[in-house]
mmCIF file with all atom_site columns, C-alpha atoms and ligand atoms in Angstrom:
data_model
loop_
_atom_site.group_PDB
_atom_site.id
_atom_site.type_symbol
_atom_site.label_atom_id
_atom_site.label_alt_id
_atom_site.label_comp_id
_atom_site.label_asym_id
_atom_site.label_entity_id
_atom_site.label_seq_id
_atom_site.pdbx_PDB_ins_code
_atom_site.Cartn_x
_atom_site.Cartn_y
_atom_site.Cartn_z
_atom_site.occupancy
_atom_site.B_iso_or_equiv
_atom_site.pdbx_formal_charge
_atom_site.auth_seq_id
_atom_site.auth_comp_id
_atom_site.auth_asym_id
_atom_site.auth_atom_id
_atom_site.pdbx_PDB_model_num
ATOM   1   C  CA  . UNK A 1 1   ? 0.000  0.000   0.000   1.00 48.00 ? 17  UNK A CA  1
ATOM   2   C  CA  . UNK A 1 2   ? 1.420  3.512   -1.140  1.00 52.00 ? 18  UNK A CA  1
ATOM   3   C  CA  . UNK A 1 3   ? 1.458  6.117   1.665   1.00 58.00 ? 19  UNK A CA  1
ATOM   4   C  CA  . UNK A 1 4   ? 0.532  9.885   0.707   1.00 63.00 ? 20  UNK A CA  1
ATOM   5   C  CA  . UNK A 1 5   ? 2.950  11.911  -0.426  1.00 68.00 ? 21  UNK A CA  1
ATOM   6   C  CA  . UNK A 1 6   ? 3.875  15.550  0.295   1.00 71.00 ? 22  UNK A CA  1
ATOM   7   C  CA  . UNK A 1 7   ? 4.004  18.306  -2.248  1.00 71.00 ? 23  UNK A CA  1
ATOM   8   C  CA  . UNK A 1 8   ? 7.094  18.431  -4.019  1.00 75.00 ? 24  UNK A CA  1
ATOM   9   C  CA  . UNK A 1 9   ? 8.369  14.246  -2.954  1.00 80.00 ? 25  UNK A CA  1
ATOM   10  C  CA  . UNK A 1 10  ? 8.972  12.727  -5.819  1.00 82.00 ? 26  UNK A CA  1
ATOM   11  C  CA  . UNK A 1 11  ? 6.715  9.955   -7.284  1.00 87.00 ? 27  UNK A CA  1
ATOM   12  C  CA  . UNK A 1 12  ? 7.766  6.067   -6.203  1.00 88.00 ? 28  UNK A CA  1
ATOM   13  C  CA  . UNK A 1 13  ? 8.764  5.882   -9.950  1.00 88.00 ? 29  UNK A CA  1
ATOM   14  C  CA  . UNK A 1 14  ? 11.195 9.388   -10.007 1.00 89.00 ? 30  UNK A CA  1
ATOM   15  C  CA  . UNK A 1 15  ? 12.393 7.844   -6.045  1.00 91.00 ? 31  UNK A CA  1
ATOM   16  C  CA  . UNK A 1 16  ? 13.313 4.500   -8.047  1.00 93.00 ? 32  UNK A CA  1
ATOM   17  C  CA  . UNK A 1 17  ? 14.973 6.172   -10.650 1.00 93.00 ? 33  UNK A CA  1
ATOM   18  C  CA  . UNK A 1 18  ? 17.457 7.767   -8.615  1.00 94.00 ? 34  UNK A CA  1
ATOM   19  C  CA  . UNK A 1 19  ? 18.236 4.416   -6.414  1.00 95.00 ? 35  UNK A CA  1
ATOM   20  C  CA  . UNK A 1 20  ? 19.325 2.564   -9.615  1.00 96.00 ? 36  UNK A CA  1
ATOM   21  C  CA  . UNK A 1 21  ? 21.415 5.600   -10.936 1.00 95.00 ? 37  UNK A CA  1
ATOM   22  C  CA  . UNK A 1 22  ? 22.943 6.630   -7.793  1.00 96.00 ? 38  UNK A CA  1
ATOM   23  C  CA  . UNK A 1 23  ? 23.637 2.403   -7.017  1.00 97.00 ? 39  UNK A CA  1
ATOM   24  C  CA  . UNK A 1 24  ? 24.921 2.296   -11.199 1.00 96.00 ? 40  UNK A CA  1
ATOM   25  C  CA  . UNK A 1 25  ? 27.349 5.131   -10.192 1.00 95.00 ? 41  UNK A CA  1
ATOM   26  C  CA  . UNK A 1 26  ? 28.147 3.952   -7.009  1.00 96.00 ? 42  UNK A CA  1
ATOM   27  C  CA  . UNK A 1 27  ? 28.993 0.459   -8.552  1.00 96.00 ? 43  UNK A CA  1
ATOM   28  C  CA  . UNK A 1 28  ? 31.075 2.246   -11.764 1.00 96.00 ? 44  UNK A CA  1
ATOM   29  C  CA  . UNK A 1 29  ? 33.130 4.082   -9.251  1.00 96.00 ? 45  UNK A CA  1
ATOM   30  C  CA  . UNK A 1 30  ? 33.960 0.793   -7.085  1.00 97.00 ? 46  UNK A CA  1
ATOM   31  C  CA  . UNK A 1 31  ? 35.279 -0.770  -10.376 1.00 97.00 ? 47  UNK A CA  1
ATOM   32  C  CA  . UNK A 1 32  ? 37.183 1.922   -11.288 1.00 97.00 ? 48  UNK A CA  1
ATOM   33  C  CA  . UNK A 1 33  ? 38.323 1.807   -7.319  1.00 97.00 ? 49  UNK A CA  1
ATOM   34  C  CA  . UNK A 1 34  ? 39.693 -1.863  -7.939  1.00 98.00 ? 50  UNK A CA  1
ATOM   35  C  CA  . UNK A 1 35  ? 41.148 -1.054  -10.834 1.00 98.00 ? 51  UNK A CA  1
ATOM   36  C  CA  . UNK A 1 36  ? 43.001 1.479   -9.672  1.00 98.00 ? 52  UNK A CA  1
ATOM   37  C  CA  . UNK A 1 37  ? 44.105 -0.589  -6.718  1.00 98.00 ? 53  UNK A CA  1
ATOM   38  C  CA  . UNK A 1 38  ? 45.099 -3.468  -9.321  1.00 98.00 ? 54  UNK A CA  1
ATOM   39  C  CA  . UNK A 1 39  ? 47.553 -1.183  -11.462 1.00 98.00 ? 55  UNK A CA  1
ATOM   40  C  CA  . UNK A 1 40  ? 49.695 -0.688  -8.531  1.00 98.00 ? 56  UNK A CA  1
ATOM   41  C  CA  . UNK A 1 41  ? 49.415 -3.779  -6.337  1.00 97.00 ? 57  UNK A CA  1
ATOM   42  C  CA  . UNK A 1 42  ? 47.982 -6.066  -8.988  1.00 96.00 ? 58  UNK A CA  1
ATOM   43  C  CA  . UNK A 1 43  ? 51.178 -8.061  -9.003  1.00 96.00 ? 59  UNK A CA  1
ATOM   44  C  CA  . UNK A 1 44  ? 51.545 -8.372  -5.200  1.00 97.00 ? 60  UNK A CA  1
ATOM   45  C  CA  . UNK A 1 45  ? 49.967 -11.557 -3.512  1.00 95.00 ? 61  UNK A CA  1
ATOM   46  C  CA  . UNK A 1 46  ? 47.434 -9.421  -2.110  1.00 96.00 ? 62  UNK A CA  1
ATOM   47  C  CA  . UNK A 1 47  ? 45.854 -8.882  -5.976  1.00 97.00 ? 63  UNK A CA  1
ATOM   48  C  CA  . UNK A 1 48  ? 44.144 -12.199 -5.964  1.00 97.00 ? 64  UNK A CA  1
ATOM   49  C  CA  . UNK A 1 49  ? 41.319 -10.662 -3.196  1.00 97.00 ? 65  UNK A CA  1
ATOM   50  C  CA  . UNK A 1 50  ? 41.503 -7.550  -4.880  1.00 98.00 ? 66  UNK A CA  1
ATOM   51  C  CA  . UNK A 1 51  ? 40.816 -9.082  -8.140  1.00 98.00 ? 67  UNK A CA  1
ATOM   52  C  CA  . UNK A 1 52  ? 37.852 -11.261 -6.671  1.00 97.00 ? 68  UNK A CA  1
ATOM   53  C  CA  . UNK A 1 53  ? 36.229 -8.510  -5.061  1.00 97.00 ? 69  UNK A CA  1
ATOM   54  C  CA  . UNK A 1 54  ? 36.765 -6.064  -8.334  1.00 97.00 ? 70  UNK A CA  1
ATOM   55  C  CA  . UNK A 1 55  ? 35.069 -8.947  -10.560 1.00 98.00 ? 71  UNK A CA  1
ATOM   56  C  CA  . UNK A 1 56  ? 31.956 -8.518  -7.890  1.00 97.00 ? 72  UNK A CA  1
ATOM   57  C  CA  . UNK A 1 57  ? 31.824 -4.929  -8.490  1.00 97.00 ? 73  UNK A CA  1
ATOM   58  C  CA  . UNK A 1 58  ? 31.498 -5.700  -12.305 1.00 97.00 ? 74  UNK A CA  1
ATOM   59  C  CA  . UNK A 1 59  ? 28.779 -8.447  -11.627 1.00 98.00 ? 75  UNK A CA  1
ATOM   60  C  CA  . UNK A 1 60  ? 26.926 -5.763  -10.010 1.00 98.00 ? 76  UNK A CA  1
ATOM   61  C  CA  . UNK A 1 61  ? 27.672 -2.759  -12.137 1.00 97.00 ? 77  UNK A CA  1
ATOM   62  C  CA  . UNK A 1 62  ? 26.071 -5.382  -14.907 1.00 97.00 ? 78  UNK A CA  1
ATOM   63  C  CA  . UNK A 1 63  ? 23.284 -6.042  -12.818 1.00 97.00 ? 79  UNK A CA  1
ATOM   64  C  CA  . UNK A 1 64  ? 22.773 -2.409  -12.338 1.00 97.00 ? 80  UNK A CA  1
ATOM   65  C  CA  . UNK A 1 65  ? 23.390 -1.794  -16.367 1.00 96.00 ? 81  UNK A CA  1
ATOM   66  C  CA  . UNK A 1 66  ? 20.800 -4.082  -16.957 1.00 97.00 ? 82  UNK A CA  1
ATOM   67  C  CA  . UNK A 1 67  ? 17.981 -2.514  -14.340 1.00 96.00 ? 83  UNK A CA  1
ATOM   68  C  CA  . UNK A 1 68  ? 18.598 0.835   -15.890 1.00 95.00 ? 84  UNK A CA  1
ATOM   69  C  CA  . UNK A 1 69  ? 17.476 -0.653  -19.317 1.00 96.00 ? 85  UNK A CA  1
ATOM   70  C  CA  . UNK A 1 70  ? 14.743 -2.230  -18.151 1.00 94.00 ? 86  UNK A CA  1
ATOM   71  C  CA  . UNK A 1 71  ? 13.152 0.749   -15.946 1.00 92.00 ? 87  UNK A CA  1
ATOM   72  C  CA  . UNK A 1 72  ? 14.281 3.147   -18.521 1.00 94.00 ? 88  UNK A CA  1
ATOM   73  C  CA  . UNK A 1 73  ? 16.652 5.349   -16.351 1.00 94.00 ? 89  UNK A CA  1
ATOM   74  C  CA  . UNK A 1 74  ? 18.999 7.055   -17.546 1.00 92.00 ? 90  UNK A CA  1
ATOM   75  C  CA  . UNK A 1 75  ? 22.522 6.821   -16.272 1.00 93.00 ? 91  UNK A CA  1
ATOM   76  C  CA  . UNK A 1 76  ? 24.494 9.682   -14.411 1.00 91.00 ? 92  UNK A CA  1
ATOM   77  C  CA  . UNK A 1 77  ? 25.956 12.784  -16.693 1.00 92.00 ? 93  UNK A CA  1
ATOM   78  C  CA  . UNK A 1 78  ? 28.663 12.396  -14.138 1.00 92.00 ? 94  UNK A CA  1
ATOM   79  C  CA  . UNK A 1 79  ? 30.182 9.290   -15.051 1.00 90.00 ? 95  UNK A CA  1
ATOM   80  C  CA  . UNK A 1 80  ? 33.474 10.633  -16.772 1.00 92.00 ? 96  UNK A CA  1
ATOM   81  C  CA  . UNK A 1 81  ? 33.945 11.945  -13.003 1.00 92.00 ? 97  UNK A CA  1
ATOM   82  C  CA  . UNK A 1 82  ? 32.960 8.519   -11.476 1.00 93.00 ? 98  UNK A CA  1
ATOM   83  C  CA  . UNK A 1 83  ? 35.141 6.656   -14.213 1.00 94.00 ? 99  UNK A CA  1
ATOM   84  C  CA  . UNK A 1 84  ? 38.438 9.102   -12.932 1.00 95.00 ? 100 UNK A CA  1
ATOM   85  C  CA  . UNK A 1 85  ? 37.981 9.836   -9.561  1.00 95.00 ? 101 UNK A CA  1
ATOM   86  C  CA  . UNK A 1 86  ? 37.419 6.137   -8.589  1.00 96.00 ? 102 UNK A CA  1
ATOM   87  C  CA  . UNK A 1 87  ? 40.316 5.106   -10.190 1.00 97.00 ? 103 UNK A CA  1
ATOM   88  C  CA  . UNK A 1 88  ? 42.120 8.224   -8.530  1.00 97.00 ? 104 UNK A CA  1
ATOM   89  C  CA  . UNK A 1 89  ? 41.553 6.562   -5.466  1.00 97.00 ? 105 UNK A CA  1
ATOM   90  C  CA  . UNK A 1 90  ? 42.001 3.281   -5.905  1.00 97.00 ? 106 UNK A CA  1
ATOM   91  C  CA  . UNK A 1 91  ? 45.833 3.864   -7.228  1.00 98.00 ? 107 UNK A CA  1
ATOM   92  C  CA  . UNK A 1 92  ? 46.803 6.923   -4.564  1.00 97.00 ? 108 UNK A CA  1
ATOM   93  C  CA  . UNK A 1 93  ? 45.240 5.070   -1.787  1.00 97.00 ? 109 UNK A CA  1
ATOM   94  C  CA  . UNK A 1 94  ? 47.255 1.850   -2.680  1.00 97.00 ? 110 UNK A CA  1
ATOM   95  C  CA  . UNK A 1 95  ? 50.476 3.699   -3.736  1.00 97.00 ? 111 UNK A CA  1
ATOM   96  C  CA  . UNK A 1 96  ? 50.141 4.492   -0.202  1.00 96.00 ? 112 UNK A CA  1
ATOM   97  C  CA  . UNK A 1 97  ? 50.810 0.881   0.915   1.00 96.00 ? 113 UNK A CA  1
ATOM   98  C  CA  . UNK A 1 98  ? 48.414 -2.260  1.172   1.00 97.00 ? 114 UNK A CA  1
ATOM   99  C  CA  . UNK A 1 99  ? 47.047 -1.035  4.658   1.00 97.00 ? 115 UNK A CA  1
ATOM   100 C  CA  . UNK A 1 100 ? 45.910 2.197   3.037   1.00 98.00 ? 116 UNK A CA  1
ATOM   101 C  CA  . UNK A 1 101 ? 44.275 0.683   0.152   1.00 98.00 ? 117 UNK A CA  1
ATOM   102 C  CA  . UNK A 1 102 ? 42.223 -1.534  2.145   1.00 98.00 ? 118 UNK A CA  1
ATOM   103 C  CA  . UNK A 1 103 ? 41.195 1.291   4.721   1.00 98.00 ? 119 UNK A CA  1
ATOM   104 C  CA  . UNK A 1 104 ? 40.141 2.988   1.194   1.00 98.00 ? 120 UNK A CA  1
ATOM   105 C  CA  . UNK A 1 105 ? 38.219 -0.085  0.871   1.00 98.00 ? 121 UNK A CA  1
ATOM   106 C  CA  . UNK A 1 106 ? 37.004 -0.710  4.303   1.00 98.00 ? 122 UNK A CA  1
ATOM   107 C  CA  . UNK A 1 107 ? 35.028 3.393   3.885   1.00 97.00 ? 123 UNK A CA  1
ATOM   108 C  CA  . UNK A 1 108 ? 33.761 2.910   0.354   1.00 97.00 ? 124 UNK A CA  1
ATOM   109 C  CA  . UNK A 1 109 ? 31.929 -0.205  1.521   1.00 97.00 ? 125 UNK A CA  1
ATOM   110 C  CA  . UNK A 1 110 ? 30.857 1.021   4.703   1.00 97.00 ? 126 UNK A CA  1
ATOM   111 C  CA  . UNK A 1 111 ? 29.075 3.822   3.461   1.00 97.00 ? 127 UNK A CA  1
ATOM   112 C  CA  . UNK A 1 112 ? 27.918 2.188   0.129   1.00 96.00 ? 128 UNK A CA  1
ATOM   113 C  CA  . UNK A 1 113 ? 26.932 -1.232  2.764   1.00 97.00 ? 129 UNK A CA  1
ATOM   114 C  CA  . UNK A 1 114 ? 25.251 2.026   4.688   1.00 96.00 ? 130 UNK A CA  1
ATOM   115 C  CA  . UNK A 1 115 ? 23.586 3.104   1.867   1.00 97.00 ? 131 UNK A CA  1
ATOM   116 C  CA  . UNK A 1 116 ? 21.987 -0.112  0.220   1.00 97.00 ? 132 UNK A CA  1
ATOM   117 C  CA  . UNK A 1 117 ? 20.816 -0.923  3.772   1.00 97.00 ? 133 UNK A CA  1
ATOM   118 C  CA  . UNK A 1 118 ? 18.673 2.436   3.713   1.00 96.00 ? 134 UNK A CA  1
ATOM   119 C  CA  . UNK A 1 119 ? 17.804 1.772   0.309   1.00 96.00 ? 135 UNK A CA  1
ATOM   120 C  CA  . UNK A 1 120 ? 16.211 -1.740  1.178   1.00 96.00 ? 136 UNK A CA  1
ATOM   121 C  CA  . UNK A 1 121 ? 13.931 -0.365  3.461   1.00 95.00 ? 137 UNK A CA  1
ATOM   122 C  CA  . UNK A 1 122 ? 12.694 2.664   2.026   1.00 94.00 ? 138 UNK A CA  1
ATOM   123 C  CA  . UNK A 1 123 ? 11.601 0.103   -0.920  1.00 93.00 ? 139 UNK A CA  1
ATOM   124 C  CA  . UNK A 1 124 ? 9.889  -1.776  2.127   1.00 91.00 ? 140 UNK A CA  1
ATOM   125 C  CA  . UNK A 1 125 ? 8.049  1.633   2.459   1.00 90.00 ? 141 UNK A CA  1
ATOM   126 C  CA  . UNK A 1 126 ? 7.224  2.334   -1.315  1.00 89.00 ? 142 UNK A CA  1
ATOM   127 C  CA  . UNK A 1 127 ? 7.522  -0.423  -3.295  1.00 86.00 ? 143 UNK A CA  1
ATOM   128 C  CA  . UNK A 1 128 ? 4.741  -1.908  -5.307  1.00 87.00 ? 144 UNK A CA  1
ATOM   129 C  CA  . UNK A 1 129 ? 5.050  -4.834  -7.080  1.00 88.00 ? 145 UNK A CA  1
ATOM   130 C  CA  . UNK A 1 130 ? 7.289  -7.688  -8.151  1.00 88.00 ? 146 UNK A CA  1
ATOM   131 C  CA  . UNK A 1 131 ? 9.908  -5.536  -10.153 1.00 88.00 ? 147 UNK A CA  1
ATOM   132 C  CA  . UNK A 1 132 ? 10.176 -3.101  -6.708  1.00 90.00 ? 148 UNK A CA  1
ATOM   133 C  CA  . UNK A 1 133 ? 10.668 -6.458  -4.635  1.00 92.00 ? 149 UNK A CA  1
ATOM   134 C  CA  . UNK A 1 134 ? 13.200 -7.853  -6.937  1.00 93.00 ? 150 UNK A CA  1
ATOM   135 C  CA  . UNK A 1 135 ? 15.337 -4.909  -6.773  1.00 95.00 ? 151 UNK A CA  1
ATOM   136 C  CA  . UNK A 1 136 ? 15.049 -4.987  -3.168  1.00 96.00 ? 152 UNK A CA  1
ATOM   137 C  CA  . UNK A 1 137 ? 16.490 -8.632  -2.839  1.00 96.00 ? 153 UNK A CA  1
ATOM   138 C  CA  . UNK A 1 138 ? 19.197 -7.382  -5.167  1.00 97.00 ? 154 UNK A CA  1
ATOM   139 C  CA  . UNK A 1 139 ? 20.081 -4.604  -3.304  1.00 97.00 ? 155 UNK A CA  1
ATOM   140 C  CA  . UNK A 1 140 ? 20.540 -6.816  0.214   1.00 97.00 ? 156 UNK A CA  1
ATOM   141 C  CA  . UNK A 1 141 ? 22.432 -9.387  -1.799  1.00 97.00 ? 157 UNK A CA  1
ATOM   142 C  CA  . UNK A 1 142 ? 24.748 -6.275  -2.916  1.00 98.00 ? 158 UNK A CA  1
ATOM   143 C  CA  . UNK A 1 143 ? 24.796 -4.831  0.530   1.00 97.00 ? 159 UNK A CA  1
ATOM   144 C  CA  . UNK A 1 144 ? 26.310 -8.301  1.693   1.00 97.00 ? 160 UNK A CA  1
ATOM   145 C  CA  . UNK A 1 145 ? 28.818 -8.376  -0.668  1.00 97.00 ? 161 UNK A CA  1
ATOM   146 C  CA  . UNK A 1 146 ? 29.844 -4.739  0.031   1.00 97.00 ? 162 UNK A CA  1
ATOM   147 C  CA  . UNK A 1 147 ? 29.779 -6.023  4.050   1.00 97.00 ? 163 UNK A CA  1
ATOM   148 C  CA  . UNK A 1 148 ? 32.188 -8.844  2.789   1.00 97.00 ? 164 UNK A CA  1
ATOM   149 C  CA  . UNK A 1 149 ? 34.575 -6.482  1.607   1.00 98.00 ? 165 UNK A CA  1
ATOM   150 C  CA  . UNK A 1 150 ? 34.711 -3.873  3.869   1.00 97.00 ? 166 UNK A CA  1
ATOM   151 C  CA  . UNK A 1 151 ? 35.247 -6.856  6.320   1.00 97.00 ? 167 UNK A CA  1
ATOM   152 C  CA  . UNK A 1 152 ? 38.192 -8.326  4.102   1.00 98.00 ? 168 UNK A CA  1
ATOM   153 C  CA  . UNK A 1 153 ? 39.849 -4.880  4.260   1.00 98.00 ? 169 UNK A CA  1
ATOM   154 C  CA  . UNK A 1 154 ? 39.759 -4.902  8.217   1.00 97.00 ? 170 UNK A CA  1
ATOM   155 C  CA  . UNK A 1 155 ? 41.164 -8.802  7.962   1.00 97.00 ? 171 UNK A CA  1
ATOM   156 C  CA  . UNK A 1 156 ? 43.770 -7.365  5.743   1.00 97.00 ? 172 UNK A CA  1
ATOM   157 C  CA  . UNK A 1 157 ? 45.278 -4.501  8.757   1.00 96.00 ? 173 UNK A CA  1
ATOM   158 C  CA  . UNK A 1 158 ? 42.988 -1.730  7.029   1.00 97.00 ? 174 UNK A CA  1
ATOM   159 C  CA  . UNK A 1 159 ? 42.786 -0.113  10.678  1.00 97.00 ? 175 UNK A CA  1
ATOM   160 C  CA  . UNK A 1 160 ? 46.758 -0.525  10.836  1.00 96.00 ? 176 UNK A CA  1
ATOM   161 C  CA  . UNK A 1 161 ? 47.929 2.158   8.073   1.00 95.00 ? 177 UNK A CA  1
ATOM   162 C  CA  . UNK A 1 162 ? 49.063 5.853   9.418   1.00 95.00 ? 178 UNK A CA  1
ATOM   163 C  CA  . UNK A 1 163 ? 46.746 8.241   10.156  1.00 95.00 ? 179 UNK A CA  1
ATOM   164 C  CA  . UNK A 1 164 ? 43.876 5.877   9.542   1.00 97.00 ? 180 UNK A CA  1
ATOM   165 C  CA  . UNK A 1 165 ? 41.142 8.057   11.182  1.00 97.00 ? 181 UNK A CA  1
ATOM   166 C  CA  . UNK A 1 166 ? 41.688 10.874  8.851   1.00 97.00 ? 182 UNK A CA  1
ATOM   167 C  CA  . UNK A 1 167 ? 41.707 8.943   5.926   1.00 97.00 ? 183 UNK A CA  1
ATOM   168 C  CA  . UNK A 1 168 ? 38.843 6.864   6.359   1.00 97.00 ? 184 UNK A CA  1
ATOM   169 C  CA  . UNK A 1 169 ? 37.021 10.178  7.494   1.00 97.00 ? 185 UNK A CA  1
ATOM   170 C  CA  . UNK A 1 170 ? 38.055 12.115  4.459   1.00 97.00 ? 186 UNK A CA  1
ATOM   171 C  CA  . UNK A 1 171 ? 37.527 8.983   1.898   1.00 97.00 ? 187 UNK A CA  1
ATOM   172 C  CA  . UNK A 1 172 ? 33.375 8.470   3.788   1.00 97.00 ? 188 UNK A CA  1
ATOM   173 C  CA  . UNK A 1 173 ? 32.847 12.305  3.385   1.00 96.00 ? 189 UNK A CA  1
ATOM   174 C  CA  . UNK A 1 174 ? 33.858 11.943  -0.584  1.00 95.00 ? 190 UNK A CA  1
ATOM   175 C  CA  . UNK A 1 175 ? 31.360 8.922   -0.899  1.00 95.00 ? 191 UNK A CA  1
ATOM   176 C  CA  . UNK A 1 176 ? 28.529 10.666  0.785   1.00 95.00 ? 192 UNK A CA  1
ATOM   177 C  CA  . UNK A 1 177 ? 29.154 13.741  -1.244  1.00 95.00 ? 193 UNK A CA  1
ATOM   178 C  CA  . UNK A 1 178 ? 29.699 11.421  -4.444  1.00 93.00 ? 194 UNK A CA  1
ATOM   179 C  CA  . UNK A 1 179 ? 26.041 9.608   -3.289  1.00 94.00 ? 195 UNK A CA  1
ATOM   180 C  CA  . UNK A 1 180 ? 24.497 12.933  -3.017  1.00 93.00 ? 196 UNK A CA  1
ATOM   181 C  CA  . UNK A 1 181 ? 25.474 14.345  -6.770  1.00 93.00 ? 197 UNK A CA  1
ATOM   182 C  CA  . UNK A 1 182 ? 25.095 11.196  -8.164  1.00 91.00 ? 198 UNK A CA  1
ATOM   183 C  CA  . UNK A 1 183 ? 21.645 10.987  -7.172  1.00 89.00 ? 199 UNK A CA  1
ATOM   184 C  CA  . UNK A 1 184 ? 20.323 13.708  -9.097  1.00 88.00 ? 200 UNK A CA  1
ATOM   185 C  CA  . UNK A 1 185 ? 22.543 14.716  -11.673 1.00 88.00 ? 201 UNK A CA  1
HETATM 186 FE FE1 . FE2 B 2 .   ? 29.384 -3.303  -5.459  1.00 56.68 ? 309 FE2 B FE1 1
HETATM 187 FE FE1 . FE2 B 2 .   ? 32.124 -3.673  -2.882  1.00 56.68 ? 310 FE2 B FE1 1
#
């Protein structure tokens, strides 16, 4: 049952449209993330988790690729930015050392875990249908996964690398900000 809406809240259909391109973005910038982790430490023995968790974030940037066809959405203008600055961070974070790339990995996935988690029950609150409930299992499956690897980063000394606060604050406030545009541009 659909709750009524305020003046000025977008409709359950504009409210979808901006989960699946902020969570297309989200999951084009956490490739590009891997990647850029890969082209510095992709040769150390630590590149086999990076590479499994970077072939999730393609599996789910598909999955995404594939919703936005389907519902019609289109994807961010900002993905040139995504495309860069993810990889940006991936390789500066990991030129920092192994600790530092996985405290890079540790915030992305907390606040992108954070952020599917909110997204799976507002969709308890609006959504209609079998599509709506679909997405919804897809998004807790993806929230899991993005759990797994923020959890993988702490296993891997994440919390270990200098100056860890600061960096984890600093990469969480990009993300939210990141979230934010990529919602609605
Ligand atoms: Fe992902
Ligand atoms: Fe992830």
């Amino acid at each position: 049952m659909s709750r009524r809406r305020l003046p000025g809240e977008l409709s359950r259909a504009q409210e979808l449209a901006r989960m699946l391109r902020v969570d297309h973005a989200g999951e084009v910038g956490a490739t590009r993330i891997y990647a850029g982790q890969l082209a510095v430490l992709g040769h150390r023995p630590v590149g086999r988790t990076i590479r499994h968790m970077a072939a999730q974030e393609r599996a789910h940037k598909a999955e995404f690729d594939r919703l936005l066809g389907l519902h019609k959405v289109r994807p961010t203008v900002l993905a040139p930015v995504w495309n860069a600055a993810g990889f940006a961070l991936g390789a500066a974070t990991a030129l920092m050392g192994e600790r530092a790339a996985m405290a890079c990995t540790v915030a992305v996935e907390e606040v992108i875990g954070e952020h599917y988690a909110a997204q799976v029950a507002r969709l308890e609150d609006i959504g209609e249908g079998d599509d709506d409930a679909a997405i919804a299992t897809t998004i807790a499956q993806f929230r899991d996964d993005e759990l797994e690897h923020r959890d993988t980063g702490l296993a891997h000394d994440a919390e270990g690398t200098p100056g860890y606060g600061l960096l984890s604050a600093a990469i969480k406030r990009g993300c939210r900000s990141a979230i934010w545009l990529a919602e609605r541009f």
